[in-house]
Coordinates of C-alpha atoms (C1' of nucleotides) in Angstrom, one line a residue:
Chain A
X14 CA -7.7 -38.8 102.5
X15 CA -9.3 -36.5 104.8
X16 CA -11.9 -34.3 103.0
X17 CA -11.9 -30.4 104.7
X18 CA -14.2 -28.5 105.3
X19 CA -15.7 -26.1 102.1
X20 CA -14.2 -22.4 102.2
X21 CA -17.2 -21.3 99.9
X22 CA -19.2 -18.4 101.0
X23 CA -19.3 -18.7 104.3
X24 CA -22.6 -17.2 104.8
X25 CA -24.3 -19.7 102.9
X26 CA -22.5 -22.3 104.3
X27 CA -24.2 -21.3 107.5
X28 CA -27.3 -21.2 106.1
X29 CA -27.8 -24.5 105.1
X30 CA -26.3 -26.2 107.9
X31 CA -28.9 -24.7 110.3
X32 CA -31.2 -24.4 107.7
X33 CA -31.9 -20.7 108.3
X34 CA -34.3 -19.4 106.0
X35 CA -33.0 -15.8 106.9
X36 CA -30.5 -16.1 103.9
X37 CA -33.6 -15.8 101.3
X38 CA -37.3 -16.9 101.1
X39 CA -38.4 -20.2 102.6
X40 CA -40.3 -20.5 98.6
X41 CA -39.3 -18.6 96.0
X42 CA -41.4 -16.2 93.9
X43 CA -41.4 -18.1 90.7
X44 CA -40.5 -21.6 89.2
X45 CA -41.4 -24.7 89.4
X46 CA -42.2 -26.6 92.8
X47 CA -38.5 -28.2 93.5
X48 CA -39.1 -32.1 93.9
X49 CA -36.0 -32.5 96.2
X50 CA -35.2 -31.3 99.5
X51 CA -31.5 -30.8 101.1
X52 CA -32.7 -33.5 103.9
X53 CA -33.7 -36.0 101.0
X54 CA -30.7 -35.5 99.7
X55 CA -28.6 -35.5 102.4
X56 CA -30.3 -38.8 103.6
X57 CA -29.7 -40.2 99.8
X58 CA -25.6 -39.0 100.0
X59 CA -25.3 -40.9 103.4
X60 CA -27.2 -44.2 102.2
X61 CA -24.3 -44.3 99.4
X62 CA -21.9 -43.5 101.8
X63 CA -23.0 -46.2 104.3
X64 CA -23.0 -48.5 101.8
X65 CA -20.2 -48.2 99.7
X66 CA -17.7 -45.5 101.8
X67 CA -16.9 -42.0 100.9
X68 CA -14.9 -43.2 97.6
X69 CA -18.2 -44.8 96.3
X70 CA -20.1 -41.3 97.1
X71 CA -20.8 -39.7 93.5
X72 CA -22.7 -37.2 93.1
X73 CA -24.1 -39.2 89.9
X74 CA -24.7 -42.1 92.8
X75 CA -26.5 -39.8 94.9
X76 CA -28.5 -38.0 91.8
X77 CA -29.2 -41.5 90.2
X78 CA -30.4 -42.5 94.0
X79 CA -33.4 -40.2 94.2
X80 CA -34.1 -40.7 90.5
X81 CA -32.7 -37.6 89.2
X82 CA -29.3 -36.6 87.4
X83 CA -26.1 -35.5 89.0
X84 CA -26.8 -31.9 87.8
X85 CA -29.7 -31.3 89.6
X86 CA -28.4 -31.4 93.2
X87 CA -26.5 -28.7 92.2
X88 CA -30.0 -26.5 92.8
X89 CA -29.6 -27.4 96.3
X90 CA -25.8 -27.9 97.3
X91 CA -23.1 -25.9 95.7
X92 CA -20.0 -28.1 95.6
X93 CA -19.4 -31.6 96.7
X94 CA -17.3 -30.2 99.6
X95 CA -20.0 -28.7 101.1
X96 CA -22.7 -31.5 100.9
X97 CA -19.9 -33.3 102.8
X98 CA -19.9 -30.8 105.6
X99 CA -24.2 -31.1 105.9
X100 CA -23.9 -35.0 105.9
X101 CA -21.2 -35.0 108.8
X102 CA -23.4 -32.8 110.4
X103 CA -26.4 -34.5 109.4
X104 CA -24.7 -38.0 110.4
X105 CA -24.3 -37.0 114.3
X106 CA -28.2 -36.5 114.6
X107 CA -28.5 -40.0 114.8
X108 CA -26.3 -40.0 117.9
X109 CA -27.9 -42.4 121.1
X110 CA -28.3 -40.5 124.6
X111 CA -27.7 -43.0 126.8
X112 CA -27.3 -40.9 130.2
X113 CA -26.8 -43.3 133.3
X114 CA -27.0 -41.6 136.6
X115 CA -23.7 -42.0 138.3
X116 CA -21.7 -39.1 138.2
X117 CA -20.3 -37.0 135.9
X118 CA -17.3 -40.0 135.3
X119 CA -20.5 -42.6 134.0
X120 CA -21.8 -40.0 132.0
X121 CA -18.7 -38.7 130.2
X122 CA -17.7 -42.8 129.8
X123 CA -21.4 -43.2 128.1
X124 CA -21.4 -40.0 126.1
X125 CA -18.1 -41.0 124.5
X126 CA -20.1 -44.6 124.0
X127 CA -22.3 -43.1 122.1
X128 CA -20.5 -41.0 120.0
X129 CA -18.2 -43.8 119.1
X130 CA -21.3 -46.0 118.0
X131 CA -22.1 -43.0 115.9
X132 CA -18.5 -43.4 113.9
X133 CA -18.7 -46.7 113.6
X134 CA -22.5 -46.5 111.6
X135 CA -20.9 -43.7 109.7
X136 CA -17.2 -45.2 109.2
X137 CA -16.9 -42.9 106.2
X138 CA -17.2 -39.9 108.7
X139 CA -13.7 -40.7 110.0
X140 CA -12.2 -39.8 106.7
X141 CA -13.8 -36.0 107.1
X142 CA -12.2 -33.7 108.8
X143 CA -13.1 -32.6 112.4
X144 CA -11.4 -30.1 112.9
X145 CA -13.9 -27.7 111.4
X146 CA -14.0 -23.8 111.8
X147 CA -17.7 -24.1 112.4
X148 CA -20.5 -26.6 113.7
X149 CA -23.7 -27.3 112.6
X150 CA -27.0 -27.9 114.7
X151 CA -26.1 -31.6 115.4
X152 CA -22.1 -31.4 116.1
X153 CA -23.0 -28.7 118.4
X154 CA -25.3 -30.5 120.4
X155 CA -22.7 -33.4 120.6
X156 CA -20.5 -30.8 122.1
X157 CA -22.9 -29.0 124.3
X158 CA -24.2 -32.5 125.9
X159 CA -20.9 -33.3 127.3
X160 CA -20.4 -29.5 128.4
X161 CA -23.1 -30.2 130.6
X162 CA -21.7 -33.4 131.2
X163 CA -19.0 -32.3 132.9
X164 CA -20.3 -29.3 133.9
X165 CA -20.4 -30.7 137.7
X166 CA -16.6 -31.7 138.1
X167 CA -16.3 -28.0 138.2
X168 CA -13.2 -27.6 136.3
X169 CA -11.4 -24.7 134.6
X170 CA -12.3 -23.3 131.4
X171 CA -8.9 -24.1 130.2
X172 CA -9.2 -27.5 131.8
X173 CA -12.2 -28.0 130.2
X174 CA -11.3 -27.0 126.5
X175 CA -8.4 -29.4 126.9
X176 CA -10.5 -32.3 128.4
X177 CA -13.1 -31.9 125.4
X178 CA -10.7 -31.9 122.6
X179 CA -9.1 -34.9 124.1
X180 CA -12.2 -37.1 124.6
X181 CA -12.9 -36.0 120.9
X182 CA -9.6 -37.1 119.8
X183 CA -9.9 -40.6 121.8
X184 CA -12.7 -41.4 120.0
X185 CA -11.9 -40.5 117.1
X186 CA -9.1 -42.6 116.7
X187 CA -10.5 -45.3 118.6
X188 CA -13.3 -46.0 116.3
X189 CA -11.0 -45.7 113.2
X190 CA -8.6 -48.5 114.8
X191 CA -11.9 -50.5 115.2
X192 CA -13.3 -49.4 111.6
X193 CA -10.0 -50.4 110.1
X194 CA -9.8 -54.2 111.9
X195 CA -13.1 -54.6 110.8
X196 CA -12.6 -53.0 107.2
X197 CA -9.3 -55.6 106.9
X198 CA -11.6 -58.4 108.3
X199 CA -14.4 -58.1 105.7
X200 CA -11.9 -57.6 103.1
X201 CA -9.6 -60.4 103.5
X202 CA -12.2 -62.9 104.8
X203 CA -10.1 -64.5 107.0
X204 CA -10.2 -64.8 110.8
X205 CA -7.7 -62.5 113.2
X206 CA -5.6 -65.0 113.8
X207 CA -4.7 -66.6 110.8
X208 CA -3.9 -63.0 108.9
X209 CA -2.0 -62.2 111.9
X210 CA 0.3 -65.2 111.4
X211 CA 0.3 -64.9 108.1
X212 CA 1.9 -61.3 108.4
X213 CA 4.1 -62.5 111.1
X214 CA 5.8 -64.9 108.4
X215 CA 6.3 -62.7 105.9
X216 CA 7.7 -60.1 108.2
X217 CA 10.5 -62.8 109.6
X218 CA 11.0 -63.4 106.0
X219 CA 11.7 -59.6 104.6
X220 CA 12.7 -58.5 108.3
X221 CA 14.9 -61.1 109.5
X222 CA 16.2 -58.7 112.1
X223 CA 13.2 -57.1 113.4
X224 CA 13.8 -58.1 116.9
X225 CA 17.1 -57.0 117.7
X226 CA 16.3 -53.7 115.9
X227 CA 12.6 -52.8 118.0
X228 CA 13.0 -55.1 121.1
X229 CA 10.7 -53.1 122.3
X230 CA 7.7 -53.9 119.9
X231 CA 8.5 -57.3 120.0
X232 CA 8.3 -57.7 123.5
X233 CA 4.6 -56.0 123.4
X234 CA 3.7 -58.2 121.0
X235 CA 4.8 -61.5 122.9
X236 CA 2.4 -60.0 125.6
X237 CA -0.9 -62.6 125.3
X238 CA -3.6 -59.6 123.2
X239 CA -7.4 -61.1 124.2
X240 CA -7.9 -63.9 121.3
X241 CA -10.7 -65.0 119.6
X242 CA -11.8 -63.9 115.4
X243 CA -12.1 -60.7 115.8
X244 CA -9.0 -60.0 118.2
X245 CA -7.7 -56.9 116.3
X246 CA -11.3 -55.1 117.3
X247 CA -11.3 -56.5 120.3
X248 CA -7.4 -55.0 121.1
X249 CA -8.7 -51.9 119.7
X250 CA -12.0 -51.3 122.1
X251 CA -9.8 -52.4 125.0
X252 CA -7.2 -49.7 124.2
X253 CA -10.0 -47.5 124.1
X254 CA -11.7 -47.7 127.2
X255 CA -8.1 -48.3 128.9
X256 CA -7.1 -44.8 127.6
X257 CA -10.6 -43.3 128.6
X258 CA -10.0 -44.9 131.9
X259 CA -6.3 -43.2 132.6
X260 CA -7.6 -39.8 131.1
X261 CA -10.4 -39.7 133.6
X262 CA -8.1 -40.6 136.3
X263 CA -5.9 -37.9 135.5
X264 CA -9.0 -35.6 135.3
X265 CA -10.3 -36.6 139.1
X266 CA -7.3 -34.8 140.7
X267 CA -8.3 -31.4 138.6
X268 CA -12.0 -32.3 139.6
X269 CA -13.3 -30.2 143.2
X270 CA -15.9 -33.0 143.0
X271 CA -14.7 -36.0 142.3
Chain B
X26 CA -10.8 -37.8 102.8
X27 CA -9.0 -40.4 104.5
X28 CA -6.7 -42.5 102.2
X29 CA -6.7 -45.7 103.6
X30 CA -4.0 -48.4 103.3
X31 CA -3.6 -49.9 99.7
X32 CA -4.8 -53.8 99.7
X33 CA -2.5 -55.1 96.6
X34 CA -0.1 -57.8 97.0
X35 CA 0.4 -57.3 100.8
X36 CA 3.9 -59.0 100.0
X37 CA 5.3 -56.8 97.3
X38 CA 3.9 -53.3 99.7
X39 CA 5.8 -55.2 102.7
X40 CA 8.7 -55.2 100.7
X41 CA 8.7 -52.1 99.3
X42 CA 8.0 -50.7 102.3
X43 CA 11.5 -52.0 104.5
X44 CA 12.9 -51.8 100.8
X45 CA 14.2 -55.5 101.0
X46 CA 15.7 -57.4 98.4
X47 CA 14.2 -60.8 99.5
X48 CA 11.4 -60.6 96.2
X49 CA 13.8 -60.7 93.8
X50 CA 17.6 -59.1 93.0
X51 CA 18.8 -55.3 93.8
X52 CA 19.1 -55.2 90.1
X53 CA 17.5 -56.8 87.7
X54 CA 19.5 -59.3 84.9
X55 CA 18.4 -57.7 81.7
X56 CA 17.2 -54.0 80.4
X57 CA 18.2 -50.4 80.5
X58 CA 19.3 -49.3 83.6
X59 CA 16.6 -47.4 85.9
X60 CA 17.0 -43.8 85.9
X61 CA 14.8 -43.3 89.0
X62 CA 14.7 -44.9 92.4
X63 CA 11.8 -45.5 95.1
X64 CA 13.6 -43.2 97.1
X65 CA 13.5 -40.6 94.8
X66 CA 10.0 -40.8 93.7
X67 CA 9.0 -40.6 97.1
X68 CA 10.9 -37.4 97.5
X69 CA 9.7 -36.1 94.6
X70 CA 6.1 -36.9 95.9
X71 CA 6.3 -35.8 99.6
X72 CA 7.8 -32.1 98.3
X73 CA 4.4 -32.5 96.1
X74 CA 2.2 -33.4 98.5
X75 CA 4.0 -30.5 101.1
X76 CA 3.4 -27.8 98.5
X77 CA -0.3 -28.6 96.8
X78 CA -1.8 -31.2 100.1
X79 CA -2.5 -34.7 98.8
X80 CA -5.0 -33.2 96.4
X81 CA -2.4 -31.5 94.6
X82 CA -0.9 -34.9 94.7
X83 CA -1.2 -36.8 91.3
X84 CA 0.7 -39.2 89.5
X85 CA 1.1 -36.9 86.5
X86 CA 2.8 -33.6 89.4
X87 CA 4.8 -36.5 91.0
X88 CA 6.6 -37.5 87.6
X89 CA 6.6 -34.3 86.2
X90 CA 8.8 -32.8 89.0
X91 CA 11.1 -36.1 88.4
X92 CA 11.5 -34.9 84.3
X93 CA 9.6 -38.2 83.6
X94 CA 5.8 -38.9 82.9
X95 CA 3.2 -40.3 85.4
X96 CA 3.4 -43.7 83.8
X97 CA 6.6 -44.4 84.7
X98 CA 6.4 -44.6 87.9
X99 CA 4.6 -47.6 87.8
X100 CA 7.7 -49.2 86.9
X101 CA 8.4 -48.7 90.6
X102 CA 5.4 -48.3 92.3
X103 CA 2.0 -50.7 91.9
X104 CA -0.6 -48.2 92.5
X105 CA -0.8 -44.4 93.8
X106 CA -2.3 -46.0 97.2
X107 CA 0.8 -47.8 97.8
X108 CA 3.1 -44.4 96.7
X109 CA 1.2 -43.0 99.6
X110 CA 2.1 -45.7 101.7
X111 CA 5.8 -45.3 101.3
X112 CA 5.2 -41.6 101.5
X113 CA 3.7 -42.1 105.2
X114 CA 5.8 -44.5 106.1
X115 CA 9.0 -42.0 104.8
X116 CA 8.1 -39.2 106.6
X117 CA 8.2 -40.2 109.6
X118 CA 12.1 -40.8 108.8
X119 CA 12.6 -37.2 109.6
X120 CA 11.1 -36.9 113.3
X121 CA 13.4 -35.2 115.8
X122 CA 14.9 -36.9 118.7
X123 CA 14.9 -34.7 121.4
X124 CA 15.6 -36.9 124.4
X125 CA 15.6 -35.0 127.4
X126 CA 16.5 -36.4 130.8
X127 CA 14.3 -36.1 133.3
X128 CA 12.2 -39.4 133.7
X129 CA 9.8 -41.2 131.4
X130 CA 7.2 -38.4 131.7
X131 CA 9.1 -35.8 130.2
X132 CA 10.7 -38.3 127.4
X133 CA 7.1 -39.1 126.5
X134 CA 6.0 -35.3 126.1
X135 CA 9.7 -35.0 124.1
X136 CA 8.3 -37.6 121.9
X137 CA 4.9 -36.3 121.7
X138 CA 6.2 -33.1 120.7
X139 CA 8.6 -34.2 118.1
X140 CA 6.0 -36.3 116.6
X141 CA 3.4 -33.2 116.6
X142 CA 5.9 -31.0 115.1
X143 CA 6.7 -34.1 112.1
X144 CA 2.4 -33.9 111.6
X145 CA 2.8 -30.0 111.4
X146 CA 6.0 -30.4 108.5
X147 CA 3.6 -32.7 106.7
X148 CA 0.4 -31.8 107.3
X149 CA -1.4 -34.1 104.5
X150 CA 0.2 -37.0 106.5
X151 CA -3.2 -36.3 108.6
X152 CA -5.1 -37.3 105.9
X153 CA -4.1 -40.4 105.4
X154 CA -5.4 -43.0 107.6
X155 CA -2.8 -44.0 110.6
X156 CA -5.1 -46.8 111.6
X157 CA -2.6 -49.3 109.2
X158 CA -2.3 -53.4 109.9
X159 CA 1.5 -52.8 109.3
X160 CA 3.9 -50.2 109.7
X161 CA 7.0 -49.5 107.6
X162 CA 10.5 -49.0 109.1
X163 CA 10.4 -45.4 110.1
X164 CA 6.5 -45.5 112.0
X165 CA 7.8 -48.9 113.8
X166 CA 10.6 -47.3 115.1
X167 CA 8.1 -44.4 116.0
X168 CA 6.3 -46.7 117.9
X169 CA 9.3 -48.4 119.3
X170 CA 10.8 -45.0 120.6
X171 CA 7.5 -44.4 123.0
X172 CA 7.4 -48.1 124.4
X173 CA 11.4 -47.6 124.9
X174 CA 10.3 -44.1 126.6
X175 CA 7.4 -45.5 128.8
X176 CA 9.2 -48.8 129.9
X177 CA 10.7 -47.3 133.2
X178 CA 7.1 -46.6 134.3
X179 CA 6.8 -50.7 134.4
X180 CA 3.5 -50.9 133.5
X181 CA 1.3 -53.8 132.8
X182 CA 1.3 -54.4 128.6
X183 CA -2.7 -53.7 128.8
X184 CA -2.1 -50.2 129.9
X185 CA 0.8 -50.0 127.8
X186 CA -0.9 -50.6 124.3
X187 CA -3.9 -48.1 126.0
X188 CA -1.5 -45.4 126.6
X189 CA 0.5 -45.5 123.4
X190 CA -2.9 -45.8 121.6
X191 CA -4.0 -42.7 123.7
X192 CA -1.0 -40.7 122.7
X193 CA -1.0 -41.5 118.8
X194 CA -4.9 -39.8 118.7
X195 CA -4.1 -37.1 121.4
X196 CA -0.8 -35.7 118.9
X197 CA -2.7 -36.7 115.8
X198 CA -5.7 -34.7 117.0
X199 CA -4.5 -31.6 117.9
X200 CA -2.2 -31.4 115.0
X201 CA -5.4 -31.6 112.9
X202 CA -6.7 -28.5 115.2
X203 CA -3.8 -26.7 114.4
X204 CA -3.3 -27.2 110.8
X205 CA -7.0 -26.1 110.2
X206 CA -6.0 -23.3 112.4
X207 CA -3.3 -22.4 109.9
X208 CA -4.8 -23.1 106.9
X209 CA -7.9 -21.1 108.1
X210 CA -5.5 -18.4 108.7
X211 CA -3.7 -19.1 105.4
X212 CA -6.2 -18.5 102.8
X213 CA -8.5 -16.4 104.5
X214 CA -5.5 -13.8 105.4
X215 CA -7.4 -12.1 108.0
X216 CA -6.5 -12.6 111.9
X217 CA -7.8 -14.6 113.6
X218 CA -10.2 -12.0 116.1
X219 CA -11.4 -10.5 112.9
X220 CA -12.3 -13.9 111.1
X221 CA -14.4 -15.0 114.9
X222 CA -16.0 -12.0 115.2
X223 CA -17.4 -12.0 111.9
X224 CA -18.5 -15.5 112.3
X225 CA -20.1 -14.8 115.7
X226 CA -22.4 -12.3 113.7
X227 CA -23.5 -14.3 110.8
X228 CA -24.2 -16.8 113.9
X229 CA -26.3 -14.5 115.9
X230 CA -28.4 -13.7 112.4
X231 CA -28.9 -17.1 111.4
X232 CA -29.2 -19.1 115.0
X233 CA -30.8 -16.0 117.3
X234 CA -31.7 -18.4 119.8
X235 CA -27.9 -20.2 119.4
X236 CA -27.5 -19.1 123.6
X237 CA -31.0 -20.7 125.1
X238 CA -30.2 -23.8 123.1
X239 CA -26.7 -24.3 124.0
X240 CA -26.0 -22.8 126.9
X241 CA -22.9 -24.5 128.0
X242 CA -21.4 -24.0 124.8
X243 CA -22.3 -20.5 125.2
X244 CA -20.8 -20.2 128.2
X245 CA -17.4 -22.1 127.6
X246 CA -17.2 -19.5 124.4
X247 CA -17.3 -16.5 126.9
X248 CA -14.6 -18.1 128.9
X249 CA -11.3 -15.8 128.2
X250 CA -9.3 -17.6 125.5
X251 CA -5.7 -16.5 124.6
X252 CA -5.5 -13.7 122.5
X253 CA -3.7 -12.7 119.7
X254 CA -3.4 -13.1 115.9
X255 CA -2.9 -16.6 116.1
X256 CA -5.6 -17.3 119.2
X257 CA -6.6 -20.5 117.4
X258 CA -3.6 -21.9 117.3
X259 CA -2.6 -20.9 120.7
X260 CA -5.9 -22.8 121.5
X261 CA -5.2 -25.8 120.2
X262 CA -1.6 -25.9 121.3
X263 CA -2.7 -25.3 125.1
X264 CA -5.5 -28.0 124.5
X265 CA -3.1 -30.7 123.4
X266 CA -0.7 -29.8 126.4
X267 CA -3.4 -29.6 128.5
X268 CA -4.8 -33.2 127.2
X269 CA -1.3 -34.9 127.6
X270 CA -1.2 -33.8 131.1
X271 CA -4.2 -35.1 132.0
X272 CA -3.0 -38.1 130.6
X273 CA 0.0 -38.6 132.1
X274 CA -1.2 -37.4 135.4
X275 CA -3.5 -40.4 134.8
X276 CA -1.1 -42.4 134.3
X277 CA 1.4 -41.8 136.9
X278 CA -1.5 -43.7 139.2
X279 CA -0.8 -46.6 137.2
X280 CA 3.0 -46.2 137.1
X281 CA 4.8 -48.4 140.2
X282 CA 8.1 -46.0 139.4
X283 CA 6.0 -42.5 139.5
Chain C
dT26 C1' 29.5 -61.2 67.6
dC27 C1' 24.8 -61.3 67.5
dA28 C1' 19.9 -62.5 68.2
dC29 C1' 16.7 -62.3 71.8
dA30 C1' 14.9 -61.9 76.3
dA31 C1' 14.0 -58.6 79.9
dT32 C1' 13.3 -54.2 81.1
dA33 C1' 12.3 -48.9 81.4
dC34 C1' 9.8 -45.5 79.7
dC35 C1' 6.7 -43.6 76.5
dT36 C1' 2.2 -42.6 73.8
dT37 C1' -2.4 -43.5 73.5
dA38 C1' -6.9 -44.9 75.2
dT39 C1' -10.7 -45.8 78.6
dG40 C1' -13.8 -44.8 82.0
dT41 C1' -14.7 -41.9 86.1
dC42 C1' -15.1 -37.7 88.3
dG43 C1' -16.8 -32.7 89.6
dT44 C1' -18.9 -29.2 87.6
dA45 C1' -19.4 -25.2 83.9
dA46 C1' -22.7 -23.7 80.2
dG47 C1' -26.7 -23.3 78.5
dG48 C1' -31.4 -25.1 77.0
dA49 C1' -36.3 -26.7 77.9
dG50 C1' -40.1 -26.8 80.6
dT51 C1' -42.9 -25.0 84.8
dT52 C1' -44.8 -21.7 87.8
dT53 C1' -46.2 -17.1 89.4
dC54 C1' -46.3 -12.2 89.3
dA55 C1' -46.9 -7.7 86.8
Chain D
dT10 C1' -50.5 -12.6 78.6
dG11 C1' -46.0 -11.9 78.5
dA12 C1' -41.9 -12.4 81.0
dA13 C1' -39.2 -13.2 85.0
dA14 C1' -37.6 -16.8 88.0
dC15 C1' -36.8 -21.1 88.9
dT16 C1' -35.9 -26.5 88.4
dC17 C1' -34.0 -30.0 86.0
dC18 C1' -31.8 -31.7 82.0
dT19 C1' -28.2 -32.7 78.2
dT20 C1' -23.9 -31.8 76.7
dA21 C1' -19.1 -30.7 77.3
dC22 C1' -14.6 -30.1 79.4
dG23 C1' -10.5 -31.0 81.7
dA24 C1' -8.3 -33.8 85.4
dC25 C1' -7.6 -38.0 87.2
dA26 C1' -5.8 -43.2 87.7
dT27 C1' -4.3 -46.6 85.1
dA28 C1' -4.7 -50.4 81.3
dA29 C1' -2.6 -51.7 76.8
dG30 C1' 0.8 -51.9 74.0
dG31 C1' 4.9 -49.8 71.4
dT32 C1' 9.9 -48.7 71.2
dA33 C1' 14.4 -48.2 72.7
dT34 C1' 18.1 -50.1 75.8
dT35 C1' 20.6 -53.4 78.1
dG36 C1' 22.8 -57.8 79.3
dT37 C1' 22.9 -62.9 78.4
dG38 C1' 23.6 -67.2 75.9
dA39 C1' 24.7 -69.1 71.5

DNA sequence: TCACAATACCTTATGTCGTAAGGAGTTTCA
DNA sequence: TGAAACTCCTTACGACATAAGGTATTGTGA
């Protein structure tokens, strides 16, 4: 289930996502000299996640990963929630800049590349919530390098806000198609092919009249998908640059500049 | 978080899910006669999970609103992921059917839009993962609506699967935008120019030099968006419509019946 | 008719989680 | 040289999913 974003005090929120040290001393006064840092932490909490997906990310797992007790993150994050927030943040600062020069179509194809690689390090950041009120540092400069991306295609502001969200939204559910085929690969152990037909049996079995009732889906299906192990990933990455493909298309006859 | 599909017996979860009576009899030989039903529980759940969000959601709510306790559901259900299975798979039982007549392009916005409108009714369906290996009855005929839709456009099965892939994220995405939009507006209370303007002060304290870093973004943000209490919203909603077109206009290049 | 098998639902128990409360030790300022 | 301010810890609490097993209820076969 989708984790949202934490509706704590805003303010500090803010803070620590850009790591402002306006909000308070960069030291404080007094105490002893803390022997974490939100970055070491934030590098611990994504290691877990990496490893064994949001559901495995404790804060005891986190704690007991930098040698100290679940309690004493609490000194630098306030909830769970909100540590969440700084590693999706965190998580897109390891995004690749591949920038071809071809045009702003190459560019927008690469950027989304990239971001999709991102998702699939971090499959555990397609269970957070995008749809955030705010960005930090790193989110923003995901969204700011395809602004300039398309800056040349010279397209409405409107236009623009549309195009964005939509590019976001492709990859998005691109790379959790992908995640997912792979997720049910690893699981199950057993090639594309042979789960496939396995499913296909059962379904003929408890569905005996699945044709007549989606003719539709069925005739898709009969349609030869690309084979091979990992077909289902393979379906999936072809649907996505397909889609890219007709959304770019579309976006050449708003474009002065094609 | 994302909930992702529940891995138990895949054939008890099939069966459960098109509620067949292939594994085993309707009703069973011996024992005192059930006093709840699939159907019900999942009911019982969804009005749970519409009220409180899936993590108001629990085993212990679900039964309580039935008069029963949480462990008797698991006379009918194996585990809470596969409850919210069913759940996903029966709310999409109640998506409109506006069918409009005016060509495949405006059935598939009709469809887009009904299907929006079904993520907006149950907005924790957005949590939970849509990137499934098998659908239940009332997604499949979901699915089986758009390829019914987009089959007058007669295009090749490649583009087909791209498009309908295409669509799923574009709907799902902005429906995400817009239920943060509303639950932004929801528990903060304040309109939505208040709540921005606020936030674009705390940004200007914390990231002074937010404009010479991201300039686009900067730019974009001075761009006149619609105003009003609901702005965000609005935003989101002229985004997706926006996106869809784009995508269809795309698509019509593909289409050999335009 | 009656014992028993099969079942529904319950109580109880286990282990996990986030995190509140408050204590002990460390560092620096007045 | 206190004492304030801080970090980190132990302990505790309530919520959660769900395992284990008990009890009552129903239909079947003798």
């Amino acid at each position: 289930m989708v984790v949202y974003a934490g509706q704590g005090d805003p303010q500090r929120t803010l803070a620590l996502l850009w790591r402002a040290s306006s909000a308070g001393p960069a030291r404080p006064a007094r105490g002893p000299k803390p022997a974490l840092t939100v970055d070491a932490i934030l590098n611990a909490a994504i290691a877990v996640a990496d490893e064994s997906g949001l559901d495995g990310l404790s804060m005891r797992a986190v704690g007991e990963r930098l040698g100290h007790t679940a309690m004493s993150l609490y000194t630098y994050v306030p909830t769970k929630r909100e540590l969440i927030d700084l590693m999706y943040d965190q998580a897109h600062a390891g995004l690749a800049r591949t920038e071809p020069s071809g045009g702003w179509r190459a560019e927008t194809e690469a950027w989304a590349d990239d971001l999709q690689a991102c998702y699939l390090r971090h499959p555990w950041l397609l269970q957070v919530s995008h749809a955030r009120p705010v960005l930090g540092p790193h989110e923003q400069a995901v969204l700011e390098r395809v602004l300039r991306v398309l800056g040349p295609a010279e397209l409405p502001s409107a236009t623009v806000r549309a195009v964005v969200s939509s590019l976001f939204s492709l990859v998005r559910g691109s790379a959790q198609s992908i995640a997912e085929a792979r997720s049910a690969a690893g699981s199950t152990g057993t090639p594309d092919q042979e789960w496939w037909s396995l499913r296909s049996r059962l379904m003929r079995e408890i569905v005996p009249d699945f044709a007549e009732r989606f003719p539709h889906s069925t005739l898709l299906a009969a349609q030869p998908p690309p084979d091979g192990a990992d077909q289902w990933e393979r379906m999936a990455r072809d649907a996505f640059t397909g889609g890219l493909a007709i959304l770019l298309d579309g976006l050449e006859r708003h474009s002065t500049s094609g």
